[in-house]
CSV table of C-alpha atoms in Angstrom, one decimal:
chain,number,residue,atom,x,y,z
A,1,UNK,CA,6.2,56.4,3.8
A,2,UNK,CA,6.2,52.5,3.1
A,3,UNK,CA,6.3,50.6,6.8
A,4,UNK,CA,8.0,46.9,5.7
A,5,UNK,CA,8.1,44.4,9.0
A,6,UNK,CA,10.6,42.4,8.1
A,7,UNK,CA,10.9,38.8,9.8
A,8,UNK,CA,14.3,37.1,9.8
A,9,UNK,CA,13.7,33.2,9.8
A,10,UNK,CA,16.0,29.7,9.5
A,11,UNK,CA,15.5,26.4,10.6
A,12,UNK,CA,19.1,25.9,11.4
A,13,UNK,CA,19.0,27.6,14.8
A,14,UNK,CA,22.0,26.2,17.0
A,15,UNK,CA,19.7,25.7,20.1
A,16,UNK,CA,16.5,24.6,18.9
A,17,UNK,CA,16.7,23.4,15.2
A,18,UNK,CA,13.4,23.9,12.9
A,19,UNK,CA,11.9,25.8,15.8
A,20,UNK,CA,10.0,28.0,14.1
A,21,UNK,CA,7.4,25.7,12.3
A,22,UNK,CA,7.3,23.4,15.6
A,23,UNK,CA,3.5,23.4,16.1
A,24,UNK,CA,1.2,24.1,18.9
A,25,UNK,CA,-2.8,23.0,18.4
A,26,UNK,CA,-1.5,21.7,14.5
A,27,UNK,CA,-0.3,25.3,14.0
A,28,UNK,CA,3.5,26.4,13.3
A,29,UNK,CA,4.6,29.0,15.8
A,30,UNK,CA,5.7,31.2,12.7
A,31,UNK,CA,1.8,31.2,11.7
A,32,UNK,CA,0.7,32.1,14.9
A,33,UNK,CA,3.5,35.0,14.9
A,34,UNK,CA,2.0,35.9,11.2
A,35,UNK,CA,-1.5,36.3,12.6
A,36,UNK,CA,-0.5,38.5,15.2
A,37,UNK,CA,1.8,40.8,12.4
A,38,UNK,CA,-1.3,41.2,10.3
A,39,UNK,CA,-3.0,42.7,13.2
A,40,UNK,CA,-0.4,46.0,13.1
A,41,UNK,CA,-2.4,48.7,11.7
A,42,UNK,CA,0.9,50.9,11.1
A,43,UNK,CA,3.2,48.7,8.7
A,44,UNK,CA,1.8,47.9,5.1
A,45,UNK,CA,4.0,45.1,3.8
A,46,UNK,CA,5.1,41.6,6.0
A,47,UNK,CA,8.5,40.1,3.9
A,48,UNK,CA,10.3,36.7,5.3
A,49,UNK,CA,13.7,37.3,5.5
A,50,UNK,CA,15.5,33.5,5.1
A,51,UNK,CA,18.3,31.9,3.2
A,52,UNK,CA,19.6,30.6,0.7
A,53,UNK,CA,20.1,27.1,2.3
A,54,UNK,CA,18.4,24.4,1.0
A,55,UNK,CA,16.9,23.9,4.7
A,56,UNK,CA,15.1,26.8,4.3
A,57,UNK,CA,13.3,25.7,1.2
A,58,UNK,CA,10.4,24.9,3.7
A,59,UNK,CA,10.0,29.0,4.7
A,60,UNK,CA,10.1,30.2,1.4
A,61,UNK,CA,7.5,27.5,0.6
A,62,UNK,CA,5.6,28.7,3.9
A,63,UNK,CA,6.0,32.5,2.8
A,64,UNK,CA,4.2,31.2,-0.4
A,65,UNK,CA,1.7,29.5,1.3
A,66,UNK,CA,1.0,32.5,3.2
A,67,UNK,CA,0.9,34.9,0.2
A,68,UNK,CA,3.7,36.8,1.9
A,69,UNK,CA,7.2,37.9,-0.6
A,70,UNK,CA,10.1,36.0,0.5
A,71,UNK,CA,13.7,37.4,0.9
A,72,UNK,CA,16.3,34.7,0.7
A,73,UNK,CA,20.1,35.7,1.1
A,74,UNK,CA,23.6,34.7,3.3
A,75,UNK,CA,22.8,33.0,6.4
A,76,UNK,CA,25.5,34.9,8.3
A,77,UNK,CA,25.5,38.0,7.2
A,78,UNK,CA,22.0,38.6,8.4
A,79,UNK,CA,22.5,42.4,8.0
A,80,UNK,CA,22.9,42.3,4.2
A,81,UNK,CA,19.8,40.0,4.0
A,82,UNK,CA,17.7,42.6,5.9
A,83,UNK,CA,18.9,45.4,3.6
A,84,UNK,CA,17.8,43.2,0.5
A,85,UNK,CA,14.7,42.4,1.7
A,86,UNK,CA,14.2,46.2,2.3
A,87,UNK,CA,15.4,47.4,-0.8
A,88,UNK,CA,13.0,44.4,-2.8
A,89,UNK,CA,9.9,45.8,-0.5
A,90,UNK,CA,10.7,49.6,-1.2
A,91,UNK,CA,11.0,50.4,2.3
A,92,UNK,CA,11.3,53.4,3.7
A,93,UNK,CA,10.8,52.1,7.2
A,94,UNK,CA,12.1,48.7,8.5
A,95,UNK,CA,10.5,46.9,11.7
A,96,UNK,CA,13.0,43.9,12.9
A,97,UNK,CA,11.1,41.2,14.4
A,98,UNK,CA,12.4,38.2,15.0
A,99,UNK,CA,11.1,34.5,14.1
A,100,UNK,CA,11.0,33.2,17.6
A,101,UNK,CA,8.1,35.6,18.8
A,102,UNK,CA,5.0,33.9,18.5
A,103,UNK,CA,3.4,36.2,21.3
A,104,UNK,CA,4.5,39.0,20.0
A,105,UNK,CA,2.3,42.3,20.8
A,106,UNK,CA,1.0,44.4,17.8
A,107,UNK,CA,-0.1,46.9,19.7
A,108,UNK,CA,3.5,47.7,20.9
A,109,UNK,CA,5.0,47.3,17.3
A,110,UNK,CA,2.0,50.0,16.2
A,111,UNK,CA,3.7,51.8,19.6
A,112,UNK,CA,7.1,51.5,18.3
A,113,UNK,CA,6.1,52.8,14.6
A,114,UNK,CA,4.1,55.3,16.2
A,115,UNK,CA,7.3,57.1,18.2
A,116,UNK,CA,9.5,56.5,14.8
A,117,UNK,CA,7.0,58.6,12.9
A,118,UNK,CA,6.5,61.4,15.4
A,119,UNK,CA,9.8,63.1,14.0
A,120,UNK,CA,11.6,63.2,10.7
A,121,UNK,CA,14.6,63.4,13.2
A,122,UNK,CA,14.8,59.6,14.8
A,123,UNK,CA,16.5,57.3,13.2
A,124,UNK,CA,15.4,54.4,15.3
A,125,UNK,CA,13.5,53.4,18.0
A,126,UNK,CA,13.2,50.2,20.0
A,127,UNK,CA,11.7,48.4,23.7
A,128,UNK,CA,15.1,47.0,24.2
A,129,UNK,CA,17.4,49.3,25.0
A,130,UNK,CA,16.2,49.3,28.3
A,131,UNK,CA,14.7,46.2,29.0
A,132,UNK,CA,10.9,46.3,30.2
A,133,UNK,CA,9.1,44.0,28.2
A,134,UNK,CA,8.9,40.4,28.4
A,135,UNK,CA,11.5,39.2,26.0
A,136,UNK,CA,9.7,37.8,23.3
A,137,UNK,CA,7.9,41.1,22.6
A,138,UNK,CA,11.1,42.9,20.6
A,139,UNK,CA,10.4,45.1,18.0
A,140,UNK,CA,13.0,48.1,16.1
A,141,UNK,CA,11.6,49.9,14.0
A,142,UNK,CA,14.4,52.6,12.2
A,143,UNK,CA,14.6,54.1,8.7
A,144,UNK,CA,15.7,52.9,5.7
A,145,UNK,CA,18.7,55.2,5.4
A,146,UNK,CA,19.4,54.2,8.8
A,147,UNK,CA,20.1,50.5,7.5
A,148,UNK,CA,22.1,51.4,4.5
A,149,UNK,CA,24.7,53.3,6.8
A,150,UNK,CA,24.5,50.4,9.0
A,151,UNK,CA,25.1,48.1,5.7
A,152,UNK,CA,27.9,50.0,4.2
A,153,UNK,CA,29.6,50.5,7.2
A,154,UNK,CA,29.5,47.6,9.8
A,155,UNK,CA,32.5,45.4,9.7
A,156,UNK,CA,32.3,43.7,13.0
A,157,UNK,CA,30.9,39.8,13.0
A,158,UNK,CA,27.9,40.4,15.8
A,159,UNK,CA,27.1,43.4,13.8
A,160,UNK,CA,26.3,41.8,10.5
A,161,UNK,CA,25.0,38.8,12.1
A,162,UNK,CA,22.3,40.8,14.2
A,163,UNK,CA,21.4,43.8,12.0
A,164,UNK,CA,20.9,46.3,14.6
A,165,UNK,CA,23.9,46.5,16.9
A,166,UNK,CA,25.7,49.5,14.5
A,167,UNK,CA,22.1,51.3,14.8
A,168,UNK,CA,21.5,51.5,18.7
A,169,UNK,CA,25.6,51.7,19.7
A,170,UNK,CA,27.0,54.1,16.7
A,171,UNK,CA,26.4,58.0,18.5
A,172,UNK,CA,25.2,59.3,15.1
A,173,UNK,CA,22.1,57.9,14.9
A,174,UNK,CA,19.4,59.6,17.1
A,175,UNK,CA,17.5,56.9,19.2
A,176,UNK,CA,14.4,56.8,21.1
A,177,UNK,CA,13.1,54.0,23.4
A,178,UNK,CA,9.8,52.9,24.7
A,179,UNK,CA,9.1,51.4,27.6
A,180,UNK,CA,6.5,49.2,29.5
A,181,UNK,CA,4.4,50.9,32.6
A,182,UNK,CA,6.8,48.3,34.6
A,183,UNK,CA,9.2,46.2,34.7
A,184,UNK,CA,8.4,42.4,33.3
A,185,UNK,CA,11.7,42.0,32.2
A,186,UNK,CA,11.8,38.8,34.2
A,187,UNK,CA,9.6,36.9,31.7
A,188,UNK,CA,10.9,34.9,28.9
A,189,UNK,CA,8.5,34.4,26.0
A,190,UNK,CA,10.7,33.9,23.1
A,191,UNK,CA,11.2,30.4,21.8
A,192,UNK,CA,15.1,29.3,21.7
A,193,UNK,CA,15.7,25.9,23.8
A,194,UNK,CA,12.7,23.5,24.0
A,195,UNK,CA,11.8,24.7,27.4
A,196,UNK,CA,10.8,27.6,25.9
A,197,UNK,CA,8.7,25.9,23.2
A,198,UNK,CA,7.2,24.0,26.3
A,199,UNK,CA,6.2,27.5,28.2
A,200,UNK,CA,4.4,28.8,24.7
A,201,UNK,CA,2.8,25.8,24.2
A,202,UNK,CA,0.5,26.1,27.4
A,203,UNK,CA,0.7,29.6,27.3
A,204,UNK,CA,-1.3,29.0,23.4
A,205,UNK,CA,-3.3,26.0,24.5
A,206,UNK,CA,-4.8,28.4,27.1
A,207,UNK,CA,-5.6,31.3,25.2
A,208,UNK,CA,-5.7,30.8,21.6
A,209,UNK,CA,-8.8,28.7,21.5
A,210,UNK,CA,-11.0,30.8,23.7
A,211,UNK,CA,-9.5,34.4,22.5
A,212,UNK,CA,-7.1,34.2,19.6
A,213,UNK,CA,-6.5,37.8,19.2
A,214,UNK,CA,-5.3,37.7,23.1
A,215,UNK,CA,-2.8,40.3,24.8
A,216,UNK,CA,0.5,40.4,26.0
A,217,UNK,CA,-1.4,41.8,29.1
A,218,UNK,CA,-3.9,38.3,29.1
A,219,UNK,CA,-0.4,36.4,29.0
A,220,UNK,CA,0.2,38.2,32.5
A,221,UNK,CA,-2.8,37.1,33.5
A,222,UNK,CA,-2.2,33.5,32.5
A,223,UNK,CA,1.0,33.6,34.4
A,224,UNK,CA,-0.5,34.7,37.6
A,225,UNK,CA,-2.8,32.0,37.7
A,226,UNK,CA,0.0,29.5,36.9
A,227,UNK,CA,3.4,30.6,38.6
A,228,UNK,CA,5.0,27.3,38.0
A,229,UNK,CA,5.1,28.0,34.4
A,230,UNK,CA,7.5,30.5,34.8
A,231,UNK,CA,9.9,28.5,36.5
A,232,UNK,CA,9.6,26.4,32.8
A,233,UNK,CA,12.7,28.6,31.3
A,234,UNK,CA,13.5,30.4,34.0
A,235,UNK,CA,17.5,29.3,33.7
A,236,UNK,CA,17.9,30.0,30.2
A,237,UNK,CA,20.3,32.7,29.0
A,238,UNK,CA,19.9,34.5,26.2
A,239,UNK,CA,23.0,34.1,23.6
A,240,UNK,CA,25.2,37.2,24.0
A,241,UNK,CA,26.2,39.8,20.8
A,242,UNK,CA,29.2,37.9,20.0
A,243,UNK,CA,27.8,34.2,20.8
């Protein structure tokens, strides 16, 4: 079975344009979240999902860069562009992460692979459908056949535009989810507005140089010590499905 991780990626994002190569210590946050990726001992193949927009030139020059294949397809229909990407990396698993999770966890992805492979029977398995995780630490991982159904068949906008919606709300597919050992749903470490981008910026300056292979558990820690840095994005709402 061939694990693909699949990260979608534009610089066009409505709220926070060209966030993903913003930069923290001279880094790109996408770099960062690439480090952490190649940490996953469970997936065998990393592609960048972008488009065809002459904007994202600069990823498909990054995905070079970083010897990883490139994807490029609609910006839209974000659905057909994962399926691409799938069928160009042979996959017969698919882990959707997105590019605005430069903290992400690989231990919970390896987690999330992990439960997807315990039975022939799943057909996807995520830590969102019940919110316990910080958001910022999302990871699906569901099979290839999964994504085709979901491809052929999806004919709502939100559904093509976020990939997974037709896998986690259609009754056919069987679903399992896993969660944290509590509830730190309150914390926000995706990057979408720049007070999020000002939140992972300390969070990194505090971490990365001592321990760059840090924990989602030493971002707690970080946050305990510094309350006030939660209050950074603590009013911003995620976009909804049909935003």
């Amino acid at each position: 079975m061939k694990t693909v991780i699949i990260v979608q990626a534009r610089m066009t994002s409505t709220r926070l344009p060209g966030k993903v190569l913003k930069k923290v210590l001279g880094k790109p946050l996408l770099a960062y979240q690439l480090e952490r990726l190649r940490r996953v001992q469970l997936a065998d193949e990393i592609v960048l999902a972008t488009t065809t927009n002459q904007t994202d030139d600069v990823l498909a020059a990054f995905a070079a860069k970083e010897e990883i294949r490139c994807y490029r397809g609609d910006e839209q229909d974000v659905l057909d562009r994962y399926y691409q990407a799938a069928v160009m990396a042979e996959a017969d698993a698919v882990v959707r992460v997105t590019s605005d999770c430069p903290l992400i966890e690989p231990s919970i992805i390896d987690e999330v692979i992990q439960a997807y492979k315990k039975s022939t029977e799943i057909d996807y398995v995520s830590n969102t459908l019940s919110r316990t995780y910080p958001r910022g630490l999302d990871v699906e991982c569901f099979s290839f056949k999964a994504l085709e159904i979901a491809w052929k068949n999806a004919d709502k906008a939100y559904e093509r535009e976020h990939v997974t919606p037709y896998l986690y709300q259609q009754p056919m597919f069987i679903k399992k989810e896993l969660k944290a050992d509590g509830d730190y749903s309150q914390y926000r470490w995706t990057v979408d507005t720049k007070e999020d981008y000002e939140l992972v910026r300390l969070l990194l300056e505090e971490l990365y140089l001592i321990q760059p292979y840090f924990s989602w558990r030493d971002v707690l820690s970080v946050l305990e010590r510094h309350p006030e840095w939660k209050l950074i994005n603590a009013e911003i709402e995620q976009k909804k499905l049909e935003e």
